Backbone as a chain_set.jsonl record, in Angstrom:
{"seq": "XXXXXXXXXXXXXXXXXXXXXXXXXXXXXXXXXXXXXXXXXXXXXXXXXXXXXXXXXXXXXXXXX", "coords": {"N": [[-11.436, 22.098, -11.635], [-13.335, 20.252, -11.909], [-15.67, 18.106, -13.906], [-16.874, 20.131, -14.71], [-18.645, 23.024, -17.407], [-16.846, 25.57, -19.236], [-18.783, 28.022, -20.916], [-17.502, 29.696, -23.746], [-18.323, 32.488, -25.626], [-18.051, 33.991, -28.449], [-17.417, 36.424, -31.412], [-17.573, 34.525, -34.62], [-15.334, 34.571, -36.265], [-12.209, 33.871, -37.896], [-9.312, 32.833, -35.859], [-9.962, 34.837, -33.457], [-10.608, 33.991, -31.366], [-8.838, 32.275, -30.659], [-6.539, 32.295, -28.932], [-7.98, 32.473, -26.55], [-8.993, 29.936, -26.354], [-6.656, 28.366, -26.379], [-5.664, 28.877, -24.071], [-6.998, 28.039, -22.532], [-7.303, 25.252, -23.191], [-4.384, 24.987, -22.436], [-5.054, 25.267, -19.839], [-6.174, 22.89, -19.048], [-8.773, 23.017, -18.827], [-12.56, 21.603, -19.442], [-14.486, 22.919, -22.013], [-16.696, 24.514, -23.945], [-17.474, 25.848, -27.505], [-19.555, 28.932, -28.416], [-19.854, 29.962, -31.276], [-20.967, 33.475, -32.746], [-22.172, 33.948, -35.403], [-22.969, 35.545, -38.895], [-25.358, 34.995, -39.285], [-26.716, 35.085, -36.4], [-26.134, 37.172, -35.359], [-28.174, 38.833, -34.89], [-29.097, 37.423, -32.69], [-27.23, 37.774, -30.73], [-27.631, 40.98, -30.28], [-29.838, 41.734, -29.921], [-31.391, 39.653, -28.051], [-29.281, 38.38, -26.317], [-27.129, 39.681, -25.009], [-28.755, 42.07, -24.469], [-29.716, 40.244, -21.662], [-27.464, 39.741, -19.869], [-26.458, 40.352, -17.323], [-24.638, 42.592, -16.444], [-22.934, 45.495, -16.606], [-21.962, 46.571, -18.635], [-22.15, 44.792, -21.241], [-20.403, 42.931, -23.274], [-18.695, 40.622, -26.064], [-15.675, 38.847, -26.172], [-17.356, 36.728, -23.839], [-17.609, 34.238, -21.154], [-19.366, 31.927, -19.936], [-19.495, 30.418, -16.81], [-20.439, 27.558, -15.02]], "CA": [[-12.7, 22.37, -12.284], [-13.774, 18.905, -12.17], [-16.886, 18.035, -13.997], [-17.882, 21.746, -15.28], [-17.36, 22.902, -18.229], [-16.876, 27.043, -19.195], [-19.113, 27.652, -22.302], [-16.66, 30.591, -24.427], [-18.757, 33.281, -26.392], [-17.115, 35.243, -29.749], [-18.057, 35.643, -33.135], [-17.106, 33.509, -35.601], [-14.333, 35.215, -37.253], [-11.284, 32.857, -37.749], [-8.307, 33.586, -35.035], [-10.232, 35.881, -32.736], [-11.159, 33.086, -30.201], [-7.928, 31.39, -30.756], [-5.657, 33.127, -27.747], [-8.811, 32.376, -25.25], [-9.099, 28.643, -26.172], [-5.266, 27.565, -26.091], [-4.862, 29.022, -22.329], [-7.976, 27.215, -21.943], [-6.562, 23.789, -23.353], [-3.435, 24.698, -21.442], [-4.712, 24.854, -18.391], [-7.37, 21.99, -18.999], [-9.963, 23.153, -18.777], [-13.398, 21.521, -20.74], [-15.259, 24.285, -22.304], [-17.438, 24.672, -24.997], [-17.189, 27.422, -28.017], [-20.281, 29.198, -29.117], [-19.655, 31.078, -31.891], [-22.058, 33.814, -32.936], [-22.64, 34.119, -37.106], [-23.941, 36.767, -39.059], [-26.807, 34.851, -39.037], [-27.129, 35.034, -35.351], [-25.821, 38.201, -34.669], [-29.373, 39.524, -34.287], [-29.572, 36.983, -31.651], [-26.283, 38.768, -29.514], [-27.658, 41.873, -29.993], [-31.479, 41.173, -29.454], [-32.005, 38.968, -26.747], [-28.093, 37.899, -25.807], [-26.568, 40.955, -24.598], [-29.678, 42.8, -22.862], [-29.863, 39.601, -20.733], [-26.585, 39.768, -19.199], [-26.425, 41.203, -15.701], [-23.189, 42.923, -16.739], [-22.775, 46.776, -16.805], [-21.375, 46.756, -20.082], [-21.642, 43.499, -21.581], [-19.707, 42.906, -24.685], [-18.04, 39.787, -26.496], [-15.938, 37.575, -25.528], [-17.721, 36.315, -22.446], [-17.431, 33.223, -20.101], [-19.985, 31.761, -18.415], [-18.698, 29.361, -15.628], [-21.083, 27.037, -13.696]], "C": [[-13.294, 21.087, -12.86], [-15.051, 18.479, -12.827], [-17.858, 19.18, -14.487], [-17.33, 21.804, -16.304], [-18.333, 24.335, -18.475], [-17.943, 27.152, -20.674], [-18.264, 29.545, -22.575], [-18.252, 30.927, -25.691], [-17.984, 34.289, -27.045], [-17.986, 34.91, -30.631], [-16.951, 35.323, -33.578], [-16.122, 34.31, -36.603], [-12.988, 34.355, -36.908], [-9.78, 33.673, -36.613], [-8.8, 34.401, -33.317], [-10.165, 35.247, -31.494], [-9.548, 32.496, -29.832], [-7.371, 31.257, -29.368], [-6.583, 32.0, -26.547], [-8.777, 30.682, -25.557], [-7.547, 27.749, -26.166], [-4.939, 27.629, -24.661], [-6.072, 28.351, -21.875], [-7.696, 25.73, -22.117], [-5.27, 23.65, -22.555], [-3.837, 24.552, -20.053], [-5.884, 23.637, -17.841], [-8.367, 21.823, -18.611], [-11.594, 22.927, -20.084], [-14.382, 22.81, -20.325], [-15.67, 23.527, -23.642], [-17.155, 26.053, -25.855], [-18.758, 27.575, -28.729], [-20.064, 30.206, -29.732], [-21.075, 32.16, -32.739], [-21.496, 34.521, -34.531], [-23.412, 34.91, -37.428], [-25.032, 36.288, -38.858], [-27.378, 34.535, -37.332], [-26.812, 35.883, -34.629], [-26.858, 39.19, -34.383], [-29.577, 38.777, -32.376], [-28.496, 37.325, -30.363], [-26.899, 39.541, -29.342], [-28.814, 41.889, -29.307], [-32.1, 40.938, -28.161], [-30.488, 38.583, -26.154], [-27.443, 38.637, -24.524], [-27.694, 41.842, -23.544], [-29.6, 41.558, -21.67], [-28.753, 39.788, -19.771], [-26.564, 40.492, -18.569], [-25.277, 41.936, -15.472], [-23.701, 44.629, -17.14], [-22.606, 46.684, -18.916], [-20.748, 45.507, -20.688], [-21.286, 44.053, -23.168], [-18.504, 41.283, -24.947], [-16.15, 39.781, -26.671], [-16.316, 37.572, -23.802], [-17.704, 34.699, -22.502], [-18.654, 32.694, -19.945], [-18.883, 30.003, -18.004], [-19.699, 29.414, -15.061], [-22.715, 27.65, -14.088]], "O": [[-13.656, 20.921, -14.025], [-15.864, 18.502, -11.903], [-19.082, 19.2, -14.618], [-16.263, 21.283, -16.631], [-19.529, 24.529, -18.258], [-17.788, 26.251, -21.499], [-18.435, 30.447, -21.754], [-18.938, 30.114, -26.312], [-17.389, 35.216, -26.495], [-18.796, 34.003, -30.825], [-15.794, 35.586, -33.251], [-16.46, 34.536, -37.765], [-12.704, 34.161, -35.726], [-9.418, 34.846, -36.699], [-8.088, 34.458, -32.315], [-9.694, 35.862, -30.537], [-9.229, 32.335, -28.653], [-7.647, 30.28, -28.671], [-6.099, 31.068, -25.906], [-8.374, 30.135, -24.53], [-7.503, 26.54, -25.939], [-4.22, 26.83, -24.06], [-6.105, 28.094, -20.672], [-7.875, 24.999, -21.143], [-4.95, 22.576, -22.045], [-3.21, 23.909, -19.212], [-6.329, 23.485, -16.703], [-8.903, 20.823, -18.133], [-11.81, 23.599, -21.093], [-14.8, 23.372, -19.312], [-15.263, 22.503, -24.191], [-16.758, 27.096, -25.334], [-19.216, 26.676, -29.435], [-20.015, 31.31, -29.189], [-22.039, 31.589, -33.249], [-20.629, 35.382, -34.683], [-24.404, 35.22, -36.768], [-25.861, 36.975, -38.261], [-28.359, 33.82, -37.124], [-26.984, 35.795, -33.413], [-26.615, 40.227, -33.765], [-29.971, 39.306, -31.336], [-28.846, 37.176, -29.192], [-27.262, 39.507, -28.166], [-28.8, 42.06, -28.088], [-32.892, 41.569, -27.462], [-30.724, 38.433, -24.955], [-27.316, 38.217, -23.374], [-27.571, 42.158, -22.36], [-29.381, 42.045, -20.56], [-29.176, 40.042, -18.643], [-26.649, 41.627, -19.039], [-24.846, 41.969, -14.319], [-24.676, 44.887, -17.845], [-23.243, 46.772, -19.966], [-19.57, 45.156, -20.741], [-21.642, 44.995, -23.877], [-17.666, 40.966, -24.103], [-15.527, 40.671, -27.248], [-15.776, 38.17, -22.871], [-17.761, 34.018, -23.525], [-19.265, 33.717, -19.635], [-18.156, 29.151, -18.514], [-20.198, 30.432, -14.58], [-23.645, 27.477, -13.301]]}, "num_chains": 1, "name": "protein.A"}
C-alpha cells in the first residue's frame, strides 16, 4: 500500500479507535485518524453518514484510495 494512505473514522472517545489503529501500525500501514467530537457530531449525522453509498453506514469506517 505504497504511497496511500487509509483515512480511519470514530468518535473521539479515548480507547475506542485504539484496536483499529495498532493492527494498522502493525501491518504498516499510513493512515490518518479523524475523530468526530461532540462538536461535530452534527456533522456525522447531517451531511457524513447520508453521503455514504453504504446500506447501513455506521462508525468506524475506512476509506481507502
Amino acid at each position: 500500500m505504497e504511497g496511500q494512505t487509509v483515512h480511519l473514522y470514530y468518535w473521539d472517545i479515548r480507547g475506542l479507535a485504539a484496536y483499529i489503529q495498532l493492527a494498522l501500525e502493525a501491518a504498516g500501514v499510513k493512515y490518518e485518524y479523524h475523530p468526530y467530537t461532540e462538536a461535530t457530531e452534527e456533522d456525522w449525522f447531517k451531511r457524513d453518514k447520508p453521503a455514504l453509498q453504504m446500506t447501513l453506514p455506521n462508525l468506524p469506517y475506512l476509506k481507502d484510495g
